[in-house]
Coordinates of C-alpha atoms (C1' of nucleotides) in Angstrom, one line a residue:
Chain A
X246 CA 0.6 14.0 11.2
X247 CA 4.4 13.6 11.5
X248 CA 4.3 10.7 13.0
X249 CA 2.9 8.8 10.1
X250 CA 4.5 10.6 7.5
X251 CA 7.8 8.9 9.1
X252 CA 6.9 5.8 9.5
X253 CA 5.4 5.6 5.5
X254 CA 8.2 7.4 4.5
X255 CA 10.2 3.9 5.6
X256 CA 8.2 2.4 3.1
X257 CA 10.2 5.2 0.6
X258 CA 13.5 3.2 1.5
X259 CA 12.9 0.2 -0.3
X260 CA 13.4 -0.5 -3.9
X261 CA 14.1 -3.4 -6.1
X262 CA 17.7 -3.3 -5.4
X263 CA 17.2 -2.9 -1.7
X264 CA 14.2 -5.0 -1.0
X265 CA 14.8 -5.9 2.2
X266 CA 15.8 -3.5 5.0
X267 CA 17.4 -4.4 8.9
X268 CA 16.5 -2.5 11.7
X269 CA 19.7 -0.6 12.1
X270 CA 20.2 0.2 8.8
X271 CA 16.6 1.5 8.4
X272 CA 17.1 3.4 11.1
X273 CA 20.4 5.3 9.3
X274 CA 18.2 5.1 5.9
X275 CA 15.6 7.1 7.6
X276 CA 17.9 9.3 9.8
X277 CA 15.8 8.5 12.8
X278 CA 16.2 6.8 16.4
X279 CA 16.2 2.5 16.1
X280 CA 13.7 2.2 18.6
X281 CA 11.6 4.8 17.4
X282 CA 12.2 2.8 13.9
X283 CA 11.7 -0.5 15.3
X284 CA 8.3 0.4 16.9
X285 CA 7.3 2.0 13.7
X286 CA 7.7 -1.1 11.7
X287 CA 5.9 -3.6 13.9
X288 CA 3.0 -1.7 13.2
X289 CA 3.5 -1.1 9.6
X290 CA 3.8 -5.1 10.0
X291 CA 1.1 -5.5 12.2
X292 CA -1.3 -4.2 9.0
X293 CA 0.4 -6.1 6.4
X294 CA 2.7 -3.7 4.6
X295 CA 6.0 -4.7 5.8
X296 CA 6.9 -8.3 7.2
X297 CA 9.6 -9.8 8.8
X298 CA 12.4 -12.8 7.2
X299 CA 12.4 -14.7 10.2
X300 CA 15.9 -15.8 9.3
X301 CA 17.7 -12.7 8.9
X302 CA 15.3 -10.7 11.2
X303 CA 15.7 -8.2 8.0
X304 CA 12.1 -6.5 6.9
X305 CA 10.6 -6.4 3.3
X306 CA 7.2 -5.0 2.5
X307 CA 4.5 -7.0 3.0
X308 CA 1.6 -9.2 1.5
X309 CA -1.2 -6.5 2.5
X310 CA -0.1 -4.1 0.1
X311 CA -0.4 -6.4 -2.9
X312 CA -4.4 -7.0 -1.3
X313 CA -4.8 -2.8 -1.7
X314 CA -3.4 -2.7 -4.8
X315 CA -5.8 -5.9 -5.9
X316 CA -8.6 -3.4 -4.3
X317 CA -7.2 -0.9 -6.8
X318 CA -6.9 -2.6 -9.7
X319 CA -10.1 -4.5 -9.2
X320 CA -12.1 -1.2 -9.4
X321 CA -9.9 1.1 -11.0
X322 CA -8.2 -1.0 -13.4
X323 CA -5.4 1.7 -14.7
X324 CA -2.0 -0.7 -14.7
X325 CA -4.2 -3.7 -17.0
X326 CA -5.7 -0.8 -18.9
X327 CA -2.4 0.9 -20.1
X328 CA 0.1 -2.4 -20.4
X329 CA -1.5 -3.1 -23.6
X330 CA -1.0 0.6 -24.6
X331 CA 2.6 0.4 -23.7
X332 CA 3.5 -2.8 -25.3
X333 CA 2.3 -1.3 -29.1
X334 CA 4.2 1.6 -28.1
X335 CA 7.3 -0.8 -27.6
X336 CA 6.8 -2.9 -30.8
X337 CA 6.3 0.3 -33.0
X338 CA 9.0 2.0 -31.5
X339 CA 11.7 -0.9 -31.0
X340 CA 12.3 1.1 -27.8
X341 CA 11.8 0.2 -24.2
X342 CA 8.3 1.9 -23.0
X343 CA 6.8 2.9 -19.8
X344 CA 3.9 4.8 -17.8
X345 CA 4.2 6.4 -14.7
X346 CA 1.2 8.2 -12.2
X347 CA 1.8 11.2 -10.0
X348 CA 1.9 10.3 -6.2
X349 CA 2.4 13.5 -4.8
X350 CA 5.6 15.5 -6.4
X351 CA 6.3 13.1 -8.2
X352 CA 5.9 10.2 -10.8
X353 CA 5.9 6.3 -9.7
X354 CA 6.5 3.9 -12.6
X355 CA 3.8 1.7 -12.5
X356 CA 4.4 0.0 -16.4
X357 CA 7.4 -1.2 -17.9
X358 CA 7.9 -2.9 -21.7
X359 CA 11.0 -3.4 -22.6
X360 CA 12.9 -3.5 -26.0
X361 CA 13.7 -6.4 -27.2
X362 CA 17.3 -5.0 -28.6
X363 CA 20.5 -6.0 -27.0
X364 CA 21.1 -2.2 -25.9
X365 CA 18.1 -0.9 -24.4
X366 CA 17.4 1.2 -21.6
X367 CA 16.3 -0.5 -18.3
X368 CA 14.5 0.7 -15.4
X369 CA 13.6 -0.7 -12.3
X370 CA 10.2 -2.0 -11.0
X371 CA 9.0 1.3 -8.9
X372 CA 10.9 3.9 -9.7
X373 CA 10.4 7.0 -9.2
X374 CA 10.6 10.0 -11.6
X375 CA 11.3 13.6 -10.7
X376 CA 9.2 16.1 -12.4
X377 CA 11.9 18.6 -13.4
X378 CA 14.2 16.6 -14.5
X379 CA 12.6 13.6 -17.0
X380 CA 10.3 13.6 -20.1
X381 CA 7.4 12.3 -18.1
X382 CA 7.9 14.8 -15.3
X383 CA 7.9 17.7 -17.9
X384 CA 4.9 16.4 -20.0
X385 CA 2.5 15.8 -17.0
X386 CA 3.8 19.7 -15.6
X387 CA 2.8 21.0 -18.7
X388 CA -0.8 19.8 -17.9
X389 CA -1.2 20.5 -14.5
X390 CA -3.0 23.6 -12.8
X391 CA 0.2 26.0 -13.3
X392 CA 0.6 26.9 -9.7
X393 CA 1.0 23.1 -8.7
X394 CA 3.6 23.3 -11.3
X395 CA 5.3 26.7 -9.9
X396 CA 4.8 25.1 -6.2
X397 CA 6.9 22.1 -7.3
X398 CA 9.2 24.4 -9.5
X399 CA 10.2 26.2 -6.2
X400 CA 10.8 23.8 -3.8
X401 CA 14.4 22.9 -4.5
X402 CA 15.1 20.9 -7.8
X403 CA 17.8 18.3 -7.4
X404 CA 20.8 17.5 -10.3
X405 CA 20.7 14.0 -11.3
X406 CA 23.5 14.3 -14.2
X407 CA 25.7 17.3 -15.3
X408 CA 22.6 17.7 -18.1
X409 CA 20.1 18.4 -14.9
X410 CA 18.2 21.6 -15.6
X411 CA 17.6 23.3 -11.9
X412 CA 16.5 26.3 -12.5
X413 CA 12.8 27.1 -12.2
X414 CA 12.3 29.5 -14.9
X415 CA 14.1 27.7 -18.1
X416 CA 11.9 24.5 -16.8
X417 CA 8.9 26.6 -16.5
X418 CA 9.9 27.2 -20.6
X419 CA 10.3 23.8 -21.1
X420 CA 6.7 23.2 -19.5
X421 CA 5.2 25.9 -21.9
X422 CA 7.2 24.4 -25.3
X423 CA 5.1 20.7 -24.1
X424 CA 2.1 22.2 -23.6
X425 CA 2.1 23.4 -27.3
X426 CA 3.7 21.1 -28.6
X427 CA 1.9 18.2 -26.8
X428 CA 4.9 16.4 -25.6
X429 CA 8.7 16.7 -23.6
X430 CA 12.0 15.4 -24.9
X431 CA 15.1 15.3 -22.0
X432 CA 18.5 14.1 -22.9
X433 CA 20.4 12.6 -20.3
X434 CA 18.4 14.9 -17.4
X435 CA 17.7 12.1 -15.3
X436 CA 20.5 9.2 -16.4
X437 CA 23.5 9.3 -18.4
X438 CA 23.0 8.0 -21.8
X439 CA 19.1 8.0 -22.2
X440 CA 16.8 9.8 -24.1
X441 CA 13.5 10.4 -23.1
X442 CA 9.9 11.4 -25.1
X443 CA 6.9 11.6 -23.0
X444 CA 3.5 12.6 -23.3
X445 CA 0.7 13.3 -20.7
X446 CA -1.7 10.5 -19.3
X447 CA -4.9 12.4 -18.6
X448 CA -7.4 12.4 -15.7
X449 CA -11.0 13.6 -16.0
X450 CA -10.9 17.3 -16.0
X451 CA -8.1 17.9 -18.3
X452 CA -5.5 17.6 -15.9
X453 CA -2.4 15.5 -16.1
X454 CA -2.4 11.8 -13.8
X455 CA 0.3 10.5 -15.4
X456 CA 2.8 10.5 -18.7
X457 CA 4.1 7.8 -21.2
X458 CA 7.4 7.5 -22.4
X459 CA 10.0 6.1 -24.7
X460 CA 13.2 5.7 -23.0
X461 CA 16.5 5.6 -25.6
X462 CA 19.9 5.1 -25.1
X463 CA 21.1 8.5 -26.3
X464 CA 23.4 8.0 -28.8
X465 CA 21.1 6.0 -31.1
X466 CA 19.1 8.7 -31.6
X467 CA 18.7 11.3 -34.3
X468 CA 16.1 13.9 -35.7
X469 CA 14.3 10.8 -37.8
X470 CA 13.8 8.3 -35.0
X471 CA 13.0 10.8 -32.6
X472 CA 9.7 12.2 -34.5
X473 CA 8.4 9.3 -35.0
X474 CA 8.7 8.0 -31.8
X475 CA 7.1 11.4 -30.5
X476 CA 4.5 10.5 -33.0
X477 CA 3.9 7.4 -31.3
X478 CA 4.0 8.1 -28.2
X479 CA 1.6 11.0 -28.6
X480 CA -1.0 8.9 -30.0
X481 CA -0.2 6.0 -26.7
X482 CA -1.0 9.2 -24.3
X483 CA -4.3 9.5 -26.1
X484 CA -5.1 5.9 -26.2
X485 CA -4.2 5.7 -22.7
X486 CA -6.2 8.5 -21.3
X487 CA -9.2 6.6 -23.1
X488 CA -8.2 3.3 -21.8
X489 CA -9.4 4.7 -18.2
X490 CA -12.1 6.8 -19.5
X491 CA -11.0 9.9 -20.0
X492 CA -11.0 11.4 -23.2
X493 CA -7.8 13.9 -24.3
X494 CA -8.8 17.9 -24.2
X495 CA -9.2 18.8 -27.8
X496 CA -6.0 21.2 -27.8
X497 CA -3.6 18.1 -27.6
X498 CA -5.7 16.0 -30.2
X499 CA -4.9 18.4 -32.6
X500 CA -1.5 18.7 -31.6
X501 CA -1.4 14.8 -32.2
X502 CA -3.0 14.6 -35.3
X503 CA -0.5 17.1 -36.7
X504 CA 2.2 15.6 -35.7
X505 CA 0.9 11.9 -37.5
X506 CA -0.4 13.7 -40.5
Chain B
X89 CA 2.2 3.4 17.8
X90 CA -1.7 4.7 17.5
X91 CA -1.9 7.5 15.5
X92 CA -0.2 4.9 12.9
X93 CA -2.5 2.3 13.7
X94 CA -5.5 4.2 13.1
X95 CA -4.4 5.9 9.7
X96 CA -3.8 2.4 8.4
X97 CA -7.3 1.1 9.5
X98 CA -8.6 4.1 7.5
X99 CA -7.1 2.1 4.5
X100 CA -8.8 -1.3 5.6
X101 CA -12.3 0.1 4.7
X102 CA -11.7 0.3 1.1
X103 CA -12.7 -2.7 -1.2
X104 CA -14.0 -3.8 -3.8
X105 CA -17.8 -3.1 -3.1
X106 CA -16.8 0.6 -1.8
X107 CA -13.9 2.1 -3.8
X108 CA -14.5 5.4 -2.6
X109 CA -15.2 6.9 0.4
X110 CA -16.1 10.4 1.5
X111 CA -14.6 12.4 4.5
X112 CA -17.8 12.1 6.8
X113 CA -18.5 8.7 5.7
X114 CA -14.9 7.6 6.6
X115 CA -15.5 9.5 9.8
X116 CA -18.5 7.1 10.9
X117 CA -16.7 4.2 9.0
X118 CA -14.0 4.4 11.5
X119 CA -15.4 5.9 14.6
X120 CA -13.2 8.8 14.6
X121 CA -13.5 12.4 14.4
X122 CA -14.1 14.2 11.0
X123 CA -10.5 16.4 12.0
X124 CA -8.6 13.6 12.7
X125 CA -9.8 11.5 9.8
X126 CA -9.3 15.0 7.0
X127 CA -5.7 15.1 8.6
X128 CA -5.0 11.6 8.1
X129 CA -6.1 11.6 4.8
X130 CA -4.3 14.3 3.7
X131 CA -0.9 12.6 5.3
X132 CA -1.9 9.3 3.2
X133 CA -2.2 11.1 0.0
X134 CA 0.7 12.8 0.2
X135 CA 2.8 9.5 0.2
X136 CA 0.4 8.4 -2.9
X137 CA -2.0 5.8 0.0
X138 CA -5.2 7.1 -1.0
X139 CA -6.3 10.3 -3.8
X140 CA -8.8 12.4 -3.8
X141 CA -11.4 12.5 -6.5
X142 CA -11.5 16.3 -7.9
X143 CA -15.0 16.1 -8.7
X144 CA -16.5 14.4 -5.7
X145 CA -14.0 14.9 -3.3
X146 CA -14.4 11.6 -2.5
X147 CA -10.7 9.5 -1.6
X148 CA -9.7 5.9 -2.8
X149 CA -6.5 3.7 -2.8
X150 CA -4.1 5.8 -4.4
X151 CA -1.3 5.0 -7.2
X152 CA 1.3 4.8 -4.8
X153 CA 0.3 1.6 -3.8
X154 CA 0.3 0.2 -6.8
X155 CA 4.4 1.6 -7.0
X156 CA 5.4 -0.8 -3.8
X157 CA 3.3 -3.7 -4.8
X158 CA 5.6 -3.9 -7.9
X159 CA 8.5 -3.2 -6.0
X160 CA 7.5 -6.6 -3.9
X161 CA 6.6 -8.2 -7.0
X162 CA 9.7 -7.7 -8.1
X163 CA 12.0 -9.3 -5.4
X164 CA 9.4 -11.4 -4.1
X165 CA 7.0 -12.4 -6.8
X166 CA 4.4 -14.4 -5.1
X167 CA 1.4 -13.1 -6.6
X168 CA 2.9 -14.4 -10.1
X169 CA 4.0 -17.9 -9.1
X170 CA 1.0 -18.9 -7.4
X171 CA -1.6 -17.6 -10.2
X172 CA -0.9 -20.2 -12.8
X173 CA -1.3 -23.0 -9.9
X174 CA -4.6 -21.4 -9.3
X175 CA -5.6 -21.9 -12.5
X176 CA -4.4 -25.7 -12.9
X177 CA -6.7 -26.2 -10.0
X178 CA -9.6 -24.4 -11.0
X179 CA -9.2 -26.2 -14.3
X180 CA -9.0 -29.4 -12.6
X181 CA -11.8 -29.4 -9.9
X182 CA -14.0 -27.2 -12.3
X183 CA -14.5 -25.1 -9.4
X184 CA -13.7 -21.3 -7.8
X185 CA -9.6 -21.5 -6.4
X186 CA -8.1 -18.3 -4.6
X187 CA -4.9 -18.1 -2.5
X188 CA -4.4 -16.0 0.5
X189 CA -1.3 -15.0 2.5
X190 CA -1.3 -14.5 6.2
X191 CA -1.5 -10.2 7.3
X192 CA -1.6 -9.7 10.8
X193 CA -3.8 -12.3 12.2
X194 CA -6.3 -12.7 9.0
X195 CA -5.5 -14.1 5.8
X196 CA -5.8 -11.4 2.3
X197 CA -7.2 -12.8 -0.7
X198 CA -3.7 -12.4 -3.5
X199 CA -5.3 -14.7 -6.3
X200 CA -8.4 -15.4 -7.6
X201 CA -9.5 -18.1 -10.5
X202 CA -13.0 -18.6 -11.2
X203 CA -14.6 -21.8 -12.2
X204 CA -16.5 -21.7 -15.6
X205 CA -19.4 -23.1 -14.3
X206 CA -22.8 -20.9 -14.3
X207 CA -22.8 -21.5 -10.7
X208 CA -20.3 -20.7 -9.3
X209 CA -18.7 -19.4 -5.9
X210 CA -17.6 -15.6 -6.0
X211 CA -14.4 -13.8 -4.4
X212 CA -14.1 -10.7 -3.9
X213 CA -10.2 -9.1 -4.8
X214 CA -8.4 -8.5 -1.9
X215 CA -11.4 -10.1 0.4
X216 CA -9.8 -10.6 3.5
X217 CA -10.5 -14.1 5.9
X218 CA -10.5 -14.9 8.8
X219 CA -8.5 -17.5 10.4
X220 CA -10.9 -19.6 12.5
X221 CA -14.1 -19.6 10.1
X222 CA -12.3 -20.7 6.3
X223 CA -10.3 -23.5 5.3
X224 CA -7.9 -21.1 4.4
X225 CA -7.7 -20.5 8.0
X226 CA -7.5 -23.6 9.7
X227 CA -4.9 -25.2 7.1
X228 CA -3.1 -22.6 8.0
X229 CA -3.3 -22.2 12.0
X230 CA -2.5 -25.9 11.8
X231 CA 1.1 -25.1 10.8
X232 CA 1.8 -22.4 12.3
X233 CA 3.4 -21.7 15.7
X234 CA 0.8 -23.3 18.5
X235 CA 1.4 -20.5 20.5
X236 CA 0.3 -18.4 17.8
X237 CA -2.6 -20.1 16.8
X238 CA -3.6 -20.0 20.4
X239 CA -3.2 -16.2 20.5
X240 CA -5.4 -16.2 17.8
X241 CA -7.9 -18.1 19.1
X242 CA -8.1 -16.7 22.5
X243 CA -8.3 -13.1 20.7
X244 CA -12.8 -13.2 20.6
X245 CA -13.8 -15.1 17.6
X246 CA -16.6 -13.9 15.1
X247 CA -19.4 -15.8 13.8
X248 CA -20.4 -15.0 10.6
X249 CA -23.2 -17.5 9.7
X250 CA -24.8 -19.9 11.6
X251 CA -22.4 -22.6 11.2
X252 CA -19.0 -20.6 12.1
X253 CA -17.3 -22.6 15.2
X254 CA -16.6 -19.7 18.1
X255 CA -15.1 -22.5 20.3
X256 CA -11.2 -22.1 20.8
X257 CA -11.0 -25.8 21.9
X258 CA -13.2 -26.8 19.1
X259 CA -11.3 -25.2 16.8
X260 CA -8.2 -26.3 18.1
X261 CA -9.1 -29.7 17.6
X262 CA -10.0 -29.2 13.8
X263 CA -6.3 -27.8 13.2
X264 CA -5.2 -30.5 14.9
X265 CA -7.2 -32.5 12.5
X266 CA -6.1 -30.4 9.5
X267 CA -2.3 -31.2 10.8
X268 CA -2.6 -34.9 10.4
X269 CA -4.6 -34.9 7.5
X270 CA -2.8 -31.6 5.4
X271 CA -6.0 -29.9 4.7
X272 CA -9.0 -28.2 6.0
X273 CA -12.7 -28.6 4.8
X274 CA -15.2 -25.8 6.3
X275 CA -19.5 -25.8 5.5
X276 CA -20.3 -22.9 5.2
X277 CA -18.6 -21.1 8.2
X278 CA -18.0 -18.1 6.9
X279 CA -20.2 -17.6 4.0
X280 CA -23.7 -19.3 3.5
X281 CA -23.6 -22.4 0.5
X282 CA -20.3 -22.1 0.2
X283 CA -17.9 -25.1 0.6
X284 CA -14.0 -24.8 1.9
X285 CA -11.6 -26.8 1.4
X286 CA -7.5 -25.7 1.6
X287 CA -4.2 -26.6 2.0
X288 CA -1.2 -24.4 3.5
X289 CA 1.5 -22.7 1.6
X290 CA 4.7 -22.6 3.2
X291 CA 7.6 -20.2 3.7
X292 CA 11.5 -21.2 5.0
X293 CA 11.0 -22.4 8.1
X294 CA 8.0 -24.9 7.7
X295 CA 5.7 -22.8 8.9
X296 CA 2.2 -21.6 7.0
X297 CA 2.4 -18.5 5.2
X298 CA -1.2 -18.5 3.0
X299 CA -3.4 -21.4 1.7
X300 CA -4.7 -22.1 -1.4
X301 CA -8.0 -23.3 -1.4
X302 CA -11.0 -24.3 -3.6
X303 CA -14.7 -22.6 -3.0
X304 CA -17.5 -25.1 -3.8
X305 CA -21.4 -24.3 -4.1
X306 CA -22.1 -26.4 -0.8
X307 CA -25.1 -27.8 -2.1
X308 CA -22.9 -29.7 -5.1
X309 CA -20.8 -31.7 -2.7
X310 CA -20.4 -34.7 -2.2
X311 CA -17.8 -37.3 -0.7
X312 CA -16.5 -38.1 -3.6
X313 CA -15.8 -34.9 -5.1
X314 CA -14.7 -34.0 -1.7
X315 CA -11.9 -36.3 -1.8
X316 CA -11.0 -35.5 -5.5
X317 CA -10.7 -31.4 -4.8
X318 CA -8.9 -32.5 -1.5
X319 CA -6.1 -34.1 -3.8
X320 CA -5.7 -31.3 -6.2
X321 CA -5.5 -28.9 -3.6
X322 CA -3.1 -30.7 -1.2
X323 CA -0.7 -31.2 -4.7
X324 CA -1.4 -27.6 -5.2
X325 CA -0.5 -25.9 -2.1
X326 CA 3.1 -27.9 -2.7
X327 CA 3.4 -26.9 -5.8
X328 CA 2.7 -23.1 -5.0
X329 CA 5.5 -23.8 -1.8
X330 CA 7.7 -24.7 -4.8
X331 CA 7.4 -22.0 -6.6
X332 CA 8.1 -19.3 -4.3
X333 CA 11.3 -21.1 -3.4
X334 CA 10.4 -23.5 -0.2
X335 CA 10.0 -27.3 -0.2
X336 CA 6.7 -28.3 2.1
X337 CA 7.7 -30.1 4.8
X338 CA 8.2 -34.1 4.5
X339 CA 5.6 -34.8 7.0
X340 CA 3.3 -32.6 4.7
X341 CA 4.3 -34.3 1.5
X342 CA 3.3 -37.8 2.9
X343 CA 0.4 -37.1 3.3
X344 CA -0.2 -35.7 0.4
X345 CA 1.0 -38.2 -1.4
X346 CA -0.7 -40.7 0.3
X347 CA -4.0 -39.0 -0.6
X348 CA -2.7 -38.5 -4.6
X349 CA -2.6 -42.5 -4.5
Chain C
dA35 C1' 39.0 -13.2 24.3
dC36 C1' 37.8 -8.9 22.8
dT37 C1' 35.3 -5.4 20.1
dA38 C1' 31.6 -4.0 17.2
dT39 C1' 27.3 -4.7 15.5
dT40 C1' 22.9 -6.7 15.4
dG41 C1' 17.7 -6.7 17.0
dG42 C1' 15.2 -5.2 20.7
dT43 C1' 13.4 -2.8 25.3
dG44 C1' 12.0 0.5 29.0
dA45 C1' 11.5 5.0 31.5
dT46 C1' 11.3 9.9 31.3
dA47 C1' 11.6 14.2 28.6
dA48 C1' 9.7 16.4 24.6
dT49 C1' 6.3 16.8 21.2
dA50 C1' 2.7 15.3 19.1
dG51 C1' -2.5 14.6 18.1
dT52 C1' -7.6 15.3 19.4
dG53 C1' -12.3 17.1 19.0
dA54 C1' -16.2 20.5 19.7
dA55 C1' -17.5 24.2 17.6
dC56 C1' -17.5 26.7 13.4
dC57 C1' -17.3 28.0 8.3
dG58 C1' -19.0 28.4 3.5
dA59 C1' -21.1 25.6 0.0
dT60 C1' -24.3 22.4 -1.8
dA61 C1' -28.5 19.6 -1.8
dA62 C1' -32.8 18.2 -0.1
dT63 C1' -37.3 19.5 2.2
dT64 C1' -41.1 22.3 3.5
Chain D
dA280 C1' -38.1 31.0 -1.3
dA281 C1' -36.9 29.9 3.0
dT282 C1' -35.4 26.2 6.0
dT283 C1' -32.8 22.3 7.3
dA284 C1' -29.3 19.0 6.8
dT285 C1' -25.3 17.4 4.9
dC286 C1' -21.0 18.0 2.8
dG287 C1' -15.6 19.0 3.0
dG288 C1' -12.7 21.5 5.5
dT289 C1' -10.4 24.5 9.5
dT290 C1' -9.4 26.4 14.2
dC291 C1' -7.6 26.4 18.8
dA292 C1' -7.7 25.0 23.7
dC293 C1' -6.9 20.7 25.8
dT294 C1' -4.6 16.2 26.1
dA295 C1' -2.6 12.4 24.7
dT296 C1' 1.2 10.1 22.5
dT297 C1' 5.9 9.5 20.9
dA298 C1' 11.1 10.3 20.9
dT299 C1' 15.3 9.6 23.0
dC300 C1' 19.0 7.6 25.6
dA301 C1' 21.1 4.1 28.0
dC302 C1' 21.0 -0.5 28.2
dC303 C1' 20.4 -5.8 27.2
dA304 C1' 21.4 -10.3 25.1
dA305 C1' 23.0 -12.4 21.0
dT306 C1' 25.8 -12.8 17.1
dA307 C1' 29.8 -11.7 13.9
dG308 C1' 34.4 -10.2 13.1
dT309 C1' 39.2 -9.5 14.6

DNA sequence: ACTATTGGTGATAATAGTGAACCGATAATT
DNA sequence: AATTATCGGTTCACTATTATCACCAATAGT
């Protein structure tokens, strides 16, 4: 189904700092013809996921999303579930949280609290997190079936910062170093200057849906800080996998309870 | 743009009342064929539209969705100015208020407050309305482009109880109605004892983009409450305008006005 | 006044999607 | 225990849809 794959990868192009798009430049976002673009997003429009400024002519996504994701919510409430989580993880830590779920290869942020300190790390609304290269992306690989992971490993790992690790065998390490020790720590693999401690979200089945993490600017942290915000954000992973009914595999409850004792 | 069209649709049969949905079911759901439907499926998940269930193989709305509705939030955060308008209104008229944004040619439930009362009118999230047999639908129509509400109109209208007005003329002359006086009442036209009565918000440009509306147990109306939810709502609906940045229009504000007095 | 860019369109060339039949597995029925 | 029906998923011959290029009118910049 290429055809649809293009037109929802348009949907990929916008972002909070580029929320809305014009045809033309969608169109050399995407790499594709403009009319083939321009036909593409009158019917994303015609079913409500993007719409049109009538000013400016420029499109932004559209009401109808925010009715699916209602849909979602209302019977599968995971984003109101895990914002509480994620707020105690911010006050105890004094650090800016977040949760993110896997769509597809990837992670999508779909919870942010920040600190409340004058430096603190800020991420945008949306973003997405490549599994390689951030805390998150490492904790939920650690938990998922290992040939998902070696799939993903393969298929061409990007450098974000000059502290990207690309190569699929040191990451598959990484992986095995969560898994025992129930969580990932990445300094600087994703941005400049920020620290990163994640632990795995779990879905029913002992899987990894998702990770929570604690996001630092780098140089504030030391060996102190950062176990006890691994501490912490161990025990949010558990109370978040709970939170939408799924209760952590044994294996990483003791691994938490360790690591509070 | 078909194969688009009909991979969207797939979406549209999610809701509340039927989170998840089964490849064969979805098959009949749509009318297509079980191939088509798997392939389409498959496309959506990878982008993070829909995921499948591991133990029942059943799909729903997927976390993706949930990514881009923040990113919209974000730039655009309609869902969040309008809610605590909702609940002034509810609070005020004791009774159900939602607001809904125009998608496509219907109008999608964004925001729900329900009335504390034991009886009590019922939304369902992300219910979707249609234009000719709410309130919602006809405050709406009656500021939005004629030639659009004509479209709309000519386009084979539903009844959905035995009140709801099929007549394009008919209906024509309530938005007409609705234009002059900056709301819309409707009895039960789209769901038995239920009670309609809405007022349009607006986007740049003057023109309708949602309503906000109050839902009534039909059999508790009366004139005078009528005219007292009529007020809130009309004050409402400007107030919502506000909030996401647009002034109603002065003719609109007159009248609303003239009703407050 | 000219040039470049915008959003948008239409006809053919190129590529895509469709669906009946089929598979193995599970669940219900006789 | 054997039978039947349903499930999710796949295959391949057949057929439809979609991409591209040149072009348009309108606006913005030089």
């Amino acid at each position: 189904m290429r055809t649809i794959d293009k037109a929802l990868k348009l949907l990929e192009e916008f972002d909070e700092s580029r929320p809305e798009i014009g045809l033309s430049e969608m169109a050399r976002l995407s790499g594709l013809d403009k009319a083939t673009v321009h036909r593409m997003l009158t019917t994303l429009a015609r079913h409500g996921f993007v719409e049109q400024n009538p000013q400016s002519k420029s499109y932004r996504l559209g009401a109808g999303i925010l009715r699916l994701a209602r849909i979602r919510e209302a019977s599968f409430p995971v984003t109101a579930s895990i914002q509480p989580v994620l707020e105690q993880l911010s006050r105890q830590t004094g650090e800016t949280a977040h949760a993110s779920l896997l769509v597809g290869d990837r992670l999508a942020t779909i919870g942010i609290c920040e600190s409340p300190k004058s430096t603190r790390v800020y991420l945008a609304a949306g973003q997405i997190l490549h599994l390689h290269a951030t805390a998150s992306g490492i904790a939920c690989l650690a938990y998922l079936p290992e040939d998902q992971a070696v799939r993903i490993l393969n298929s061409g790992l990007e450098a974000f910062t000059q502290h990207t690790d690309t190569d699929a065998a040191s990451i598959l390490t990484q992986i095995r170093t969560a898994r025992e020790n129930g969580h990932a720590c990445c300094d600087q693999t994703y941005e400049m200057d920020v620290f990163g401690i994640a632990s795995p979200i779990f879905s029913a089945g002992g899987h990894a849906c998702g990770a929570i993490a604690v996001a630092t600017p780098a140089h504030r942290m030391t060996g102190q800080l950062r176990d006890s915000i691994i501490a912490s954000v161990a025990e949010a992973a558990c109370e978040a996998s709970r939170r939408i009914g799924v209760e952590a595999p044994e294996s990483f409850r003791r691994t938490v309870n360790r690591m509070v004792a």
